[in-house]
GROMACS .gro file of N, CA and C in nm:
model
  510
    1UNK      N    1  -4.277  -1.292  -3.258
    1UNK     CA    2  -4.178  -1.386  -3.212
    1UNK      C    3  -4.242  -1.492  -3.122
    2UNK      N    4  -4.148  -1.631  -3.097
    2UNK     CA    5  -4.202  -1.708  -3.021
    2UNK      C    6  -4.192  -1.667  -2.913
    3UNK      N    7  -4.313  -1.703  -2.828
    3UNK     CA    8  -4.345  -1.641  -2.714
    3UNK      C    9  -4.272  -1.756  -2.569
    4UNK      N   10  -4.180  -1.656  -2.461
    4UNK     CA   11  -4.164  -1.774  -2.386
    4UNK      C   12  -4.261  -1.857  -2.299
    5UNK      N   13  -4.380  -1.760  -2.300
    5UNK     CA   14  -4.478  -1.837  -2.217
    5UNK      C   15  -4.497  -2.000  -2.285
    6UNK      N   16  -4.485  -1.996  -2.433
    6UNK     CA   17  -4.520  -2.131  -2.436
    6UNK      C   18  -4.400  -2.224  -2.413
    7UNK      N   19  -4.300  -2.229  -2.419
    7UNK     CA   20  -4.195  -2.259  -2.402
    7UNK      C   21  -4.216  -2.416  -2.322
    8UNK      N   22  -4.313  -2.403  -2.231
    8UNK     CA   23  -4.367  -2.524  -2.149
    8UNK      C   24  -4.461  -2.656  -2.220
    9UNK      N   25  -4.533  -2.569  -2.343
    9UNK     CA   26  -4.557  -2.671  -2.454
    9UNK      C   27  -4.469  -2.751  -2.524
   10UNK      N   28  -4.359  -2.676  -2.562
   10UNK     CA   29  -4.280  -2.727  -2.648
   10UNK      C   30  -4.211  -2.879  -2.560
   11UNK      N   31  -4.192  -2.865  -2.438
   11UNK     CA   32  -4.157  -2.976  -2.375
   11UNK      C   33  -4.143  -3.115  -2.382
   12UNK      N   34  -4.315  -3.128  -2.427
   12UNK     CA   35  -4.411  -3.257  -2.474
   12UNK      C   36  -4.361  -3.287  -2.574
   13UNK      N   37  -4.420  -3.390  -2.597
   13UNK     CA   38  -4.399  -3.458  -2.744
   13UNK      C   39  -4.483  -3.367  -2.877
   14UNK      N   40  -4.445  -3.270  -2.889
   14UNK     CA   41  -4.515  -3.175  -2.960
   14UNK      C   42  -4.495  -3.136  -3.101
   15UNK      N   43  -4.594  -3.140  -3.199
   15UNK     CA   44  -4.560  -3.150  -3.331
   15UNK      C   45  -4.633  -2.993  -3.392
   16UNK      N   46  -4.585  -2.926  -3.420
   16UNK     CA   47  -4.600  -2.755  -3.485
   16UNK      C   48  -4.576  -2.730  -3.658
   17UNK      N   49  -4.680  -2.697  -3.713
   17UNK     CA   50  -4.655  -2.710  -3.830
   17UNK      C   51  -4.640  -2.549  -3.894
   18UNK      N   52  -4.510  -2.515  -4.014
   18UNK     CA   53  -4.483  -2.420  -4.045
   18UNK      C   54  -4.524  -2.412  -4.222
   19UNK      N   55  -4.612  -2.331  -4.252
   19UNK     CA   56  -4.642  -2.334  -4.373
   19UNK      C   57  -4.614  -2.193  -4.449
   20UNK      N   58  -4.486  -2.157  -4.528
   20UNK     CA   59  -4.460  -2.061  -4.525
   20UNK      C   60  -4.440  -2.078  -4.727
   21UNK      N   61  -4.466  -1.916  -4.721
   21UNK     CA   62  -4.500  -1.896  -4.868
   21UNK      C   63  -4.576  -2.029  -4.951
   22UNK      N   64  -4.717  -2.050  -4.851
   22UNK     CA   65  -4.834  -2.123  -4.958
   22UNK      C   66  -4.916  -2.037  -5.022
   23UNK      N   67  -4.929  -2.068  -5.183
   23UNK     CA   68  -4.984  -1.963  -5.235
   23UNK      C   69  -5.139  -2.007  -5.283
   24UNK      N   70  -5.136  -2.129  -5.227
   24UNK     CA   71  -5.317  -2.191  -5.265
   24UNK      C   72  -5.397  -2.186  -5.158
   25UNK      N   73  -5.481  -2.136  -5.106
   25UNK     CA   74  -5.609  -2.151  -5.013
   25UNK      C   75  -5.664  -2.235  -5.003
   26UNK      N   76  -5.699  -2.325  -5.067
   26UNK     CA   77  -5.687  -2.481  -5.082
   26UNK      C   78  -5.619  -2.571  -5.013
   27UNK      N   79  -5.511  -2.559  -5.028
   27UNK     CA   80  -5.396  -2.643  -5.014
   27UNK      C   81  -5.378  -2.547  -4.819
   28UNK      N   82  -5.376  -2.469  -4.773
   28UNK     CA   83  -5.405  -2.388  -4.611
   28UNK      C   84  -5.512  -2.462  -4.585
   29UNK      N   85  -5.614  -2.528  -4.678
   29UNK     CA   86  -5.743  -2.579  -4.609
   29UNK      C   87  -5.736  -2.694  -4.578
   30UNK      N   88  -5.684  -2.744  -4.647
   30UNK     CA   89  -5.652  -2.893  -4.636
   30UNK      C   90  -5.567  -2.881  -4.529
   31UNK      N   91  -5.425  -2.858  -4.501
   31UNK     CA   92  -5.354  -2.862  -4.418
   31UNK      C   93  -5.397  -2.859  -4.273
   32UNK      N   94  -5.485  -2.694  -4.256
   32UNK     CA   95  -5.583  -2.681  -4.119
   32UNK      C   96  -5.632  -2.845  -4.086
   33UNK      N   97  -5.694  -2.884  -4.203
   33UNK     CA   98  -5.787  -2.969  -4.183
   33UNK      C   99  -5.708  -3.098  -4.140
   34UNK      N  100  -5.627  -3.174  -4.209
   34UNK     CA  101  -5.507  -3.253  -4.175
   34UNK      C  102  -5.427  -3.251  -4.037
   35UNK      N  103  -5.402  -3.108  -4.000
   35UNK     CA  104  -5.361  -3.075  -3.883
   35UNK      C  105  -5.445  -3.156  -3.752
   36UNK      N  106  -5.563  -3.040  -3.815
   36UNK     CA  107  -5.668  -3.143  -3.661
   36UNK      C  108  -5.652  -3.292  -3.667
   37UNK      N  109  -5.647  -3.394  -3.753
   37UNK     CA  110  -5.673  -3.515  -3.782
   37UNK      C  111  -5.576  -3.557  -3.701
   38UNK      N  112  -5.428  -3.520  -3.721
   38UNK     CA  113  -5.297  -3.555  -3.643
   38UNK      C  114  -5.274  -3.509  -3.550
   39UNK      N  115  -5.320  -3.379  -3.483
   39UNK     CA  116  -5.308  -3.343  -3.353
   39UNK      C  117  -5.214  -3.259  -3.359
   40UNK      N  118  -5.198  -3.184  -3.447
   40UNK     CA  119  -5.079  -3.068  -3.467
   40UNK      C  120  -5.111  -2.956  -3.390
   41UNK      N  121  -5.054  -2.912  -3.297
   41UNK     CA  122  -5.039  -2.822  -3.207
   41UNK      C  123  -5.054  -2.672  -3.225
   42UNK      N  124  -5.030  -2.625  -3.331
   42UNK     CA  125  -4.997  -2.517  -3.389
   42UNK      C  126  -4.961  -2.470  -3.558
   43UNK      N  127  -5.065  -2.401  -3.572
   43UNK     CA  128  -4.992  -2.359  -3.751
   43UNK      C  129  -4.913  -2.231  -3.747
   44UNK      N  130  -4.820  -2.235  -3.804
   44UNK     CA  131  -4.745  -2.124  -3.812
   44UNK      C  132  -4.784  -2.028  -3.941
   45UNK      N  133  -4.860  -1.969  -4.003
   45UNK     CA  134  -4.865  -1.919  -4.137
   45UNK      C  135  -4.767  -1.793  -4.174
   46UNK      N  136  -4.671  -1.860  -4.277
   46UNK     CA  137  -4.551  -1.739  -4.331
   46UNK      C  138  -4.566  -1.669  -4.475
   47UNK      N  139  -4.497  -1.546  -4.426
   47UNK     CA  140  -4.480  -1.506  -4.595
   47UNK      C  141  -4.606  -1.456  -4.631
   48UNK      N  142  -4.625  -1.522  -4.777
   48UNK     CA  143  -4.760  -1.506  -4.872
   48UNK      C  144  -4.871  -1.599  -4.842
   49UNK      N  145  -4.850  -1.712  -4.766
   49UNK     CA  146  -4.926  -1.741  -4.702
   49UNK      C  147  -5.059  -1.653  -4.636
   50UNK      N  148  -5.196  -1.710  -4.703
   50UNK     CA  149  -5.285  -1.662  -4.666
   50UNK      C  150  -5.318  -1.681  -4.568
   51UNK      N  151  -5.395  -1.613  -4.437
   51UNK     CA  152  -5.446  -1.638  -4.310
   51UNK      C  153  -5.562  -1.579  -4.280
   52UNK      N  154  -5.641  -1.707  -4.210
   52UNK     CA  155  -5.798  -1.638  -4.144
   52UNK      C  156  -5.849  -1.457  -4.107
   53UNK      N  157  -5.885  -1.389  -4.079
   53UNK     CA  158  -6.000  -1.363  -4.190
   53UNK      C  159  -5.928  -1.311  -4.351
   54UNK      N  160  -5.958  -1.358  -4.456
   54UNK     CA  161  -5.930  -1.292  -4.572
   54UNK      C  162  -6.005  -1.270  -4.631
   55UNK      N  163  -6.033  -1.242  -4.745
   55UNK     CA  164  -6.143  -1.195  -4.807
   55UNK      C  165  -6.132  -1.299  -4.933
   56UNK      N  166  -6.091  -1.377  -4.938
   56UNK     CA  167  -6.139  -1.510  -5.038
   56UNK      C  168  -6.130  -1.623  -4.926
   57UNK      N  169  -6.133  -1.665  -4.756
   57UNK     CA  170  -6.188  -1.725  -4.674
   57UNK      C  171  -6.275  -1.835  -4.747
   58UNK      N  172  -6.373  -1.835  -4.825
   58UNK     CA  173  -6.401  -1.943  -4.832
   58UNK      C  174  -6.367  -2.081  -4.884
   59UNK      N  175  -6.216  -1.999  -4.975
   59UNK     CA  176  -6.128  -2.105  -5.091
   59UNK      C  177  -6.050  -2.218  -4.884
   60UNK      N  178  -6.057  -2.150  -4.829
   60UNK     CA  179  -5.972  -2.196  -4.696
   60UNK      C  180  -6.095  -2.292  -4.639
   61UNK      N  181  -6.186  -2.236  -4.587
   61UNK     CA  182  -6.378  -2.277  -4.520
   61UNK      C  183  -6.368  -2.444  -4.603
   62UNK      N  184  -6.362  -2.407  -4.735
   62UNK     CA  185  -6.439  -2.505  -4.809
   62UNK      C  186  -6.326  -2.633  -4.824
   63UNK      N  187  -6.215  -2.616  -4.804
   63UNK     CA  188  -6.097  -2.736  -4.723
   63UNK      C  189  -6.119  -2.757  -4.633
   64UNK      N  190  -6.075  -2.717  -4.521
   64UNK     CA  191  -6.074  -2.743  -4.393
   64UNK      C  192  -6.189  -2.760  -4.300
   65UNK      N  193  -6.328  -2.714  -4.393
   65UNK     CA  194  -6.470  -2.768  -4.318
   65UNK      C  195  -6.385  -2.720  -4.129
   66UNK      N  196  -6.395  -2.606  -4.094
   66UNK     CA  197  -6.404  -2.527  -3.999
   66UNK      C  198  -6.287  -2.563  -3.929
   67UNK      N  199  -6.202  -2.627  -3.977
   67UNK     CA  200  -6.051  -2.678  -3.857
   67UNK      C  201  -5.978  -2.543  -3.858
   68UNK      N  202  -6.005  -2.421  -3.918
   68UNK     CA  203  -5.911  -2.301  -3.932
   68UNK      C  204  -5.942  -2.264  -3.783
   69UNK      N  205  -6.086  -2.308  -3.735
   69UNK     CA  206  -6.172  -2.232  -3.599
   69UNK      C  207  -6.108  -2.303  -3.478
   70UNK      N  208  -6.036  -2.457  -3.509
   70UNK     CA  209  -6.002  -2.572  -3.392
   70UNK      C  210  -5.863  -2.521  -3.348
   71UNK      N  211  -5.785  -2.543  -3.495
   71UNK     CA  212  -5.649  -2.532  -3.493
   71UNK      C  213  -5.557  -2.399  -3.459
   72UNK      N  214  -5.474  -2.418  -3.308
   72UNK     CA  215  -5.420  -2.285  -3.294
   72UNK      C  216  -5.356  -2.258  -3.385
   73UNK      N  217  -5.349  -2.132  -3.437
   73UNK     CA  218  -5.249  -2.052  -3.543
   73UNK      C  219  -5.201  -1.900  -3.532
   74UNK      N  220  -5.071  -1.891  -3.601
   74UNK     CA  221  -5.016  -1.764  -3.580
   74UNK      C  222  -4.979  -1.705  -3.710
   75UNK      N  223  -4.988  -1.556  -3.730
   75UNK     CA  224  -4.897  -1.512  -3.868
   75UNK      C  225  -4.795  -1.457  -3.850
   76UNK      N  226  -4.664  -1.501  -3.925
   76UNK     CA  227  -4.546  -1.485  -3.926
   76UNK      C  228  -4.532  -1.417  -4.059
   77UNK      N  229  -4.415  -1.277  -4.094
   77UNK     CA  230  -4.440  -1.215  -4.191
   77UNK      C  231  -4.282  -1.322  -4.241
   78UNK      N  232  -4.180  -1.299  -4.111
   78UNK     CA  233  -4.092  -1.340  -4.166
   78UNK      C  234  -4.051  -1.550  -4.087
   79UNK      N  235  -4.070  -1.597  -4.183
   79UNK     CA  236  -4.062  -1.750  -4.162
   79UNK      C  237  -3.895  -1.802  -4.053
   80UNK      N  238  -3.826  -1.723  -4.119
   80UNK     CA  239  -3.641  -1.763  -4.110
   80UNK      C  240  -3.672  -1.698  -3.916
   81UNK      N  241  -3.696  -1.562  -3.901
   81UNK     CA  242  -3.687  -1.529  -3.770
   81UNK      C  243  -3.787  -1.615  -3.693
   82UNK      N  244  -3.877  -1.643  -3.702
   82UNK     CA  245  -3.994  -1.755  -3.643
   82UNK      C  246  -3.861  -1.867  -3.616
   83UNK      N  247  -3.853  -1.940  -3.674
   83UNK     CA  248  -3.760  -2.109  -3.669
   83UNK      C  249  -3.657  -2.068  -3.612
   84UNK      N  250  -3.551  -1.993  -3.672
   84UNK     CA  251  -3.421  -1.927  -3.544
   84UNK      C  252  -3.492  -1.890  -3.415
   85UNK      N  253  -3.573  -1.878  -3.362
   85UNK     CA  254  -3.651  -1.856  -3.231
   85UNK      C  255  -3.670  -2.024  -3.179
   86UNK      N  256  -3.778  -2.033  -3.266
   86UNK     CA  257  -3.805  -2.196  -3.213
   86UNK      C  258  -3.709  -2.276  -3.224
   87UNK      N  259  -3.598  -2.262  -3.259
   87UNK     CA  260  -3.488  -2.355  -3.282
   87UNK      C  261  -3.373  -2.335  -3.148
   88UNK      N  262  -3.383  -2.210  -3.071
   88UNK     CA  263  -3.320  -2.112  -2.982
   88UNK      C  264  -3.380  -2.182  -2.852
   89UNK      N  265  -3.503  -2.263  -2.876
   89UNK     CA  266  -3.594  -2.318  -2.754
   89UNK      C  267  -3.579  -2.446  -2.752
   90UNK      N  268  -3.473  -2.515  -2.809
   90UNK     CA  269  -3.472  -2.678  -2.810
   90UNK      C  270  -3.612  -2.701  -2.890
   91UNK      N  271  -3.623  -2.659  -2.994
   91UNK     CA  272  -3.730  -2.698  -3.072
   91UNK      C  273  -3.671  -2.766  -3.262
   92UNK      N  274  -3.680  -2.877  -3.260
   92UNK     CA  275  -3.610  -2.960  -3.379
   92UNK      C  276  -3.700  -2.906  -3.511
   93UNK      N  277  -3.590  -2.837  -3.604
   93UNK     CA  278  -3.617  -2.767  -3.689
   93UNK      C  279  -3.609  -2.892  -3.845
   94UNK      N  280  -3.735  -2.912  -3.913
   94UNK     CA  281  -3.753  -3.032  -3.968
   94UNK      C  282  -3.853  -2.987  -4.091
   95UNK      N  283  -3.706  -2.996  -4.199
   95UNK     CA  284  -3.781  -2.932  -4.380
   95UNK      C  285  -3.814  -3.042  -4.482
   96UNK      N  286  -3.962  -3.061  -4.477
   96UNK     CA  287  -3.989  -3.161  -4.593
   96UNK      C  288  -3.989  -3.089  -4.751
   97UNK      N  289  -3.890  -3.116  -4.804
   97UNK     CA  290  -3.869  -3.105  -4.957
   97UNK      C  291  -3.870  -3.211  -5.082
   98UNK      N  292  -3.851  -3.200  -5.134
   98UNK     CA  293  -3.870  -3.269  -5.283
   98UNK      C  294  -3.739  -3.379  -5.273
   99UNK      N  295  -3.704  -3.470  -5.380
   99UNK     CA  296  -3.519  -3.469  -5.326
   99UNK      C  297  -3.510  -3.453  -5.437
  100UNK      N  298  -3.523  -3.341  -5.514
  100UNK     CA  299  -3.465  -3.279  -5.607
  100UNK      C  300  -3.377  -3.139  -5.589
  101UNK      N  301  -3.280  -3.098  -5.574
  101UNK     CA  302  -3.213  -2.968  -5.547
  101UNK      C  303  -3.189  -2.986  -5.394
  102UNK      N  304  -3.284  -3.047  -5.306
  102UNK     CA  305  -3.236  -2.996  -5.150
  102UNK      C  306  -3.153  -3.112  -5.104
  103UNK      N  307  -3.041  -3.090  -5.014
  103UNK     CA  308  -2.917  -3.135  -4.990
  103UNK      C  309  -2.909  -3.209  -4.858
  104UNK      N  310  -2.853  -3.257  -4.805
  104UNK     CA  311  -2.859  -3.332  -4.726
  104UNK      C  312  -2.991  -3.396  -4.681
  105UNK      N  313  -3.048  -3.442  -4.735
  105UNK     CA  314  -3.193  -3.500  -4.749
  105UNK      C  315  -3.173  -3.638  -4.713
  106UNK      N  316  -3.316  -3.660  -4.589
  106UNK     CA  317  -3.304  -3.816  -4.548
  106UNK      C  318  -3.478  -3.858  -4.615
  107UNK      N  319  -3.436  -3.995  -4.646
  107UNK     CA  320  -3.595  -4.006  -4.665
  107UNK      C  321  -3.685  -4.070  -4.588
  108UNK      N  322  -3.776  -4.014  -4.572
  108UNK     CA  323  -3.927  -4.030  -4.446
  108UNK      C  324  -3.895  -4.172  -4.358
  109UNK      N  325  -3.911  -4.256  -4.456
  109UNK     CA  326  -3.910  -4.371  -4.369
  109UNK      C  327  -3.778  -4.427  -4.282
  110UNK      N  328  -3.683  -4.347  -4.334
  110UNK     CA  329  -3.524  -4.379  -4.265
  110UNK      C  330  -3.492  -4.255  -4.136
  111UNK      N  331  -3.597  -4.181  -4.151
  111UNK     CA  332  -3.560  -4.104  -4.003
  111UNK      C  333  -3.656  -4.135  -3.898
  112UNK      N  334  -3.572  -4.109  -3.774
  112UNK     CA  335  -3.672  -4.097  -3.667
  112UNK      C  336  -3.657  -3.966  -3.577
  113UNK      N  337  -3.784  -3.903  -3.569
  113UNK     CA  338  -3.750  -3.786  -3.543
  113UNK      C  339  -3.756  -3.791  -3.380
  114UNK      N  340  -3.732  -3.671  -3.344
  114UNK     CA  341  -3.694  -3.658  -3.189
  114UNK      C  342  -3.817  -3.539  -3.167
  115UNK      N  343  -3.889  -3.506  -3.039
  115UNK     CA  344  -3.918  -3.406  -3.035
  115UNK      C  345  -3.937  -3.305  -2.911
  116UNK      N  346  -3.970  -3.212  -2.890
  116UNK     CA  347  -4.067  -3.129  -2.986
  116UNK      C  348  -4.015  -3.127  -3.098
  117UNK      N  349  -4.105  -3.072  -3.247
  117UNK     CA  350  -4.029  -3.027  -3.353
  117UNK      C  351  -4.125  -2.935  -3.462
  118UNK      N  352  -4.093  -2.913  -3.525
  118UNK     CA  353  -4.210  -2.805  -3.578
  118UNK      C  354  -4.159  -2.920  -3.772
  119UNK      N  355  -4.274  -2.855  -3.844
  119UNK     CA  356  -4.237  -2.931  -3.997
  119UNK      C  357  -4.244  -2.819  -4.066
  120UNK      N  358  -4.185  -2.831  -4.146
  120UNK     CA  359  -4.196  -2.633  -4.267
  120UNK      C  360  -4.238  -2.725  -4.366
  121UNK      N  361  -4.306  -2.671  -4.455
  121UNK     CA  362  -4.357  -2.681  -4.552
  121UNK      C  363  -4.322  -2.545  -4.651
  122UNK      N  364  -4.295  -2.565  -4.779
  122UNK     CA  365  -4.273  -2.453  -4.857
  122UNK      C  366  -4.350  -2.397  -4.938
  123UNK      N  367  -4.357  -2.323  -5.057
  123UNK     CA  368  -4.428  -2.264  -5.183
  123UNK      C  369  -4.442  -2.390  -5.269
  124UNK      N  370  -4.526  -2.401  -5.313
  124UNK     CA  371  -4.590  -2.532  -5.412
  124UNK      C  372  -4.440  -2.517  -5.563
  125UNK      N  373  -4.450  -2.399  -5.600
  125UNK     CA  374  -4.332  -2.435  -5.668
  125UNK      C  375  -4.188  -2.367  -5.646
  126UNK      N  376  -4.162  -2.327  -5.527
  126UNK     CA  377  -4.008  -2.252  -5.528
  126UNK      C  378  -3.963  -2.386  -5.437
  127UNK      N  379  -4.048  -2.423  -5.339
  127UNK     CA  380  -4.034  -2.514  -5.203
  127UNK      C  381  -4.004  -2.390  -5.055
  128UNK      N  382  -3.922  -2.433  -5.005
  128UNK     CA  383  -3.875  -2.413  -4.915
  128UNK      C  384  -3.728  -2.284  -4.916
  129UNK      N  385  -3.746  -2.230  -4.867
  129UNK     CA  386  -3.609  -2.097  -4.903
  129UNK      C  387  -3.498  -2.204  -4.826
  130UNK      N  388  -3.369  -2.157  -4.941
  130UNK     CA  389  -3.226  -2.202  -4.874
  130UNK      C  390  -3.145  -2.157  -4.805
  131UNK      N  391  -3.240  -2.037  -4.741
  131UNK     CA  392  -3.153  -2.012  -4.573
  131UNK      C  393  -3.226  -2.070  -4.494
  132UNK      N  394  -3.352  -2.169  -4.526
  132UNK     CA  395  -3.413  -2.179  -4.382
  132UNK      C  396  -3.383  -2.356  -4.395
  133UNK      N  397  -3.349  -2.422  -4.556
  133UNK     CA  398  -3.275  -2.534  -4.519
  133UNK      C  399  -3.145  -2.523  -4.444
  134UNK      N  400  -3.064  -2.382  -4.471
  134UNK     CA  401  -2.934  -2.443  -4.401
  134UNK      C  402  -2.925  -2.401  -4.248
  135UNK      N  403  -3.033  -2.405  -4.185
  135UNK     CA  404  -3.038  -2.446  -4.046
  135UNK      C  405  -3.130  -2.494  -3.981
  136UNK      N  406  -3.206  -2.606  -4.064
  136UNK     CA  407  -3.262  -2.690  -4.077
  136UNK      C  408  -3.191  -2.829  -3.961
  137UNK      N  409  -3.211  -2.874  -3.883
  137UNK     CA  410  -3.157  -2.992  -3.853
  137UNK      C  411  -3.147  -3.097  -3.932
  138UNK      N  412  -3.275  -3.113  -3.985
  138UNK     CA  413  -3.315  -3.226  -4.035
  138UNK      C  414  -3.408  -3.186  -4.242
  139UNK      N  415  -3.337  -3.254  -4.339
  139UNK     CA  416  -3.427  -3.219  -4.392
  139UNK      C  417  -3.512  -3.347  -4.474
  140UNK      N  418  -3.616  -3.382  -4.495
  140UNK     CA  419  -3.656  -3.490  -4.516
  140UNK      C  420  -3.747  -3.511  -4.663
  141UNK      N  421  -3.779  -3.618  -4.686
  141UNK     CA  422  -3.855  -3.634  -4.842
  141UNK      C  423  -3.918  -3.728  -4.836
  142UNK      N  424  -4.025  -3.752  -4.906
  142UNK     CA  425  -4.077  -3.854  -4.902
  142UNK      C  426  -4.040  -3.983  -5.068
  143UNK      N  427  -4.014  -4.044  -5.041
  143UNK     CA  428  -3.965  -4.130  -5.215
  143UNK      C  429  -4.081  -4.143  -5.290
  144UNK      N  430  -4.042  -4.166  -5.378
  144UNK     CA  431  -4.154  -4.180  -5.503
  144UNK      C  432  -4.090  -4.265  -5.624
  145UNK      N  433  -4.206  -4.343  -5.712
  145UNK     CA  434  -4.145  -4.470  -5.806
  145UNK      C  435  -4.213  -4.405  -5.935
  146UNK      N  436  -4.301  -4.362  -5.919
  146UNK     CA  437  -4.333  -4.235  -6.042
  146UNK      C  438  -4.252  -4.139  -6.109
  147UNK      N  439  -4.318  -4.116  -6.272
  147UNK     CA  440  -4.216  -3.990  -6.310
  147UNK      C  441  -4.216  -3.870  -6.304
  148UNK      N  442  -4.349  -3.860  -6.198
  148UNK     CA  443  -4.348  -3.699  -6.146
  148UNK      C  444  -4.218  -3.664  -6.060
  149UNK      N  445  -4.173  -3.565  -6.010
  149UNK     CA  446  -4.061  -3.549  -5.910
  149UNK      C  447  -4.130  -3.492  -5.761
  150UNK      N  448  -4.254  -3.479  -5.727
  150UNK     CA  449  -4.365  -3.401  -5.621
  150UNK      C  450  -4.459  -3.434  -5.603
  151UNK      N  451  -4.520  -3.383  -5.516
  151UNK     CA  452  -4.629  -3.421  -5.487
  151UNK      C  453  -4.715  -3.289  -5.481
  152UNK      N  454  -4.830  -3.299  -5.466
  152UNK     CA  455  -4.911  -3.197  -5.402
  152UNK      C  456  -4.840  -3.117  -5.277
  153UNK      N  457  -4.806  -3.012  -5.223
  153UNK     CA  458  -4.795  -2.946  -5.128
  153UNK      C  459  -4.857  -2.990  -4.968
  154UNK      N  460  -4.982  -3.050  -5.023
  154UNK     CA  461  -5.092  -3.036  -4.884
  154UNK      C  462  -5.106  -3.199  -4.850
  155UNK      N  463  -5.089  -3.291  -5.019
  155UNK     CA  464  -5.068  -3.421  -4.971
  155UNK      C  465  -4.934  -3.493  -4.900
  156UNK      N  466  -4.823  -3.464  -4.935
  156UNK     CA  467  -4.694  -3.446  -4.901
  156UNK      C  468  -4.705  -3.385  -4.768
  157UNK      N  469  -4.744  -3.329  -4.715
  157UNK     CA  470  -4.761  -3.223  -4.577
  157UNK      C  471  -4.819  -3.341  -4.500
  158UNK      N  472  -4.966  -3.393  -4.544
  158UNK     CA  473  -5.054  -3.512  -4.486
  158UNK      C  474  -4.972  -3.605  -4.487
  159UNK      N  475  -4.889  -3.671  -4.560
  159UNK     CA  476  -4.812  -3.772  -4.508
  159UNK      C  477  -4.699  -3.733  -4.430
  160UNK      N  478  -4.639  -3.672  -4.430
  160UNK     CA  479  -4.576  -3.649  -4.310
  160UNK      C  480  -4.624  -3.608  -4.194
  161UNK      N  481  -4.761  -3.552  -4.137
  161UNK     CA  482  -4.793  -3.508  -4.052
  161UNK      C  483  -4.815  -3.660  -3.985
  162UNK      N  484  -4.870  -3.784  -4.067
  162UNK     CA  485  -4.916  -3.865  -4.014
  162UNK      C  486  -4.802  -3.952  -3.983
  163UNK      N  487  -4.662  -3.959  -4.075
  163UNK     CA  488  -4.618  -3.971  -4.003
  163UNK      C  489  -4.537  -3.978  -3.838
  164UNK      N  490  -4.501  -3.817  -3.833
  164UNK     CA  491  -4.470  -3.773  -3.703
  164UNK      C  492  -4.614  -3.810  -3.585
  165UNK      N  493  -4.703  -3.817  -3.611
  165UNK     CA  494  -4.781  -3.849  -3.560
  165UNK      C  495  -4.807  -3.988  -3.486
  166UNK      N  496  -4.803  -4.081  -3.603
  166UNK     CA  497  -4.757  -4.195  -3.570
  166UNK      C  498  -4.640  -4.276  -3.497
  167UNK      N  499  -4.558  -4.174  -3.519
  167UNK     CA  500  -4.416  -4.219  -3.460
  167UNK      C  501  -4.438  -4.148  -3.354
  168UNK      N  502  -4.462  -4.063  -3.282
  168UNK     CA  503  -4.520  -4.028  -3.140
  168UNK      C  504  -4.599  -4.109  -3.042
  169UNK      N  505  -4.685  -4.169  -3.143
  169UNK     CA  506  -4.794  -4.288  -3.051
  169UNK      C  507  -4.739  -4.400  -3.082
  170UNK      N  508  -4.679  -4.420  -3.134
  170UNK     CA  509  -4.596  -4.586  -3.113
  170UNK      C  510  -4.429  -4.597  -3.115
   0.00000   0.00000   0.00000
């Protein structure tokens, strides 16, 4: 569970990233790695989500070129009790999905987020579970003019990280 000692982090302008049921090591590497770039505070790893030490580690190593070693991180078995915690702490609960199937969806460039806030990220192909959109504050997408309907998991993650990022420093 979230711990109240940090409770004093969350305060700041603080951006926490939740990556729950990722099933590529790859795509955890990149993210680590992305994380450091934006200044993300914290990885949350859920679910099936793989986490440092594993025993295929290097599919993670060989993304993230050592940000798994920079970036604080935690393992969460269950994702939904993690966010009902951080959400319990004045912490803005914020689901980037597809805008295909997920519902009340704003898109990237039309929100402005408030923070602290943490970002969930979902399974490359289920997304995000629909109990943890429906207490979601916020759920967001990024648009697209292509006839794919997605993106990559870890690129989609990178643009939003840089967003919130950006919108913090300016």
């Amino acid at each position: 569970m979230f711990s109240v000692s940090c409770y004093n982090d969350f305060m700041k302008k603080s951006i926490y990233l939740i990556l729950d049921n990722i099933r590529s090591l790859y795509n955890i590497g990149s993210m680590f790695r992305t994380a450091d770039a934006f200044g993300i505070e914290k990885i949350y790893l859920c679910g099936i989500s793989a986490y440092p030490p594993n025993r295929q580690m290097e599919k993670i190593v060989k993304t993230s070129l050592g940000a798994e070693k920079i970036v604080p991180w935690e393992y969460h078995k269950q994702a939904l009790r993690l966010i009902k915690d951080l959400k319990s702490h004045g912490v803005k609960i914020i689901a980037l999905e597809n805008n295909v199937g997920a519902y009340c969806n704003t898109p990237l460039q039309k929100y402005k987020p408030t923070y602290p806030l943490v970002l969930i990220v979902g399974n490359e192909v289920k997304g995000i579970n629909q109990n943890i959109l429906k207490i979601a504050d916020r759920i967001i997408y990024i648009p697209m003019s292509g006839k794919k309907e997605s993106l990559n998991v870890a690129v989609a993650c990178a643009i939003a990280m840089y967003f919130h990022s950006a919108f913090k420093s300016g």
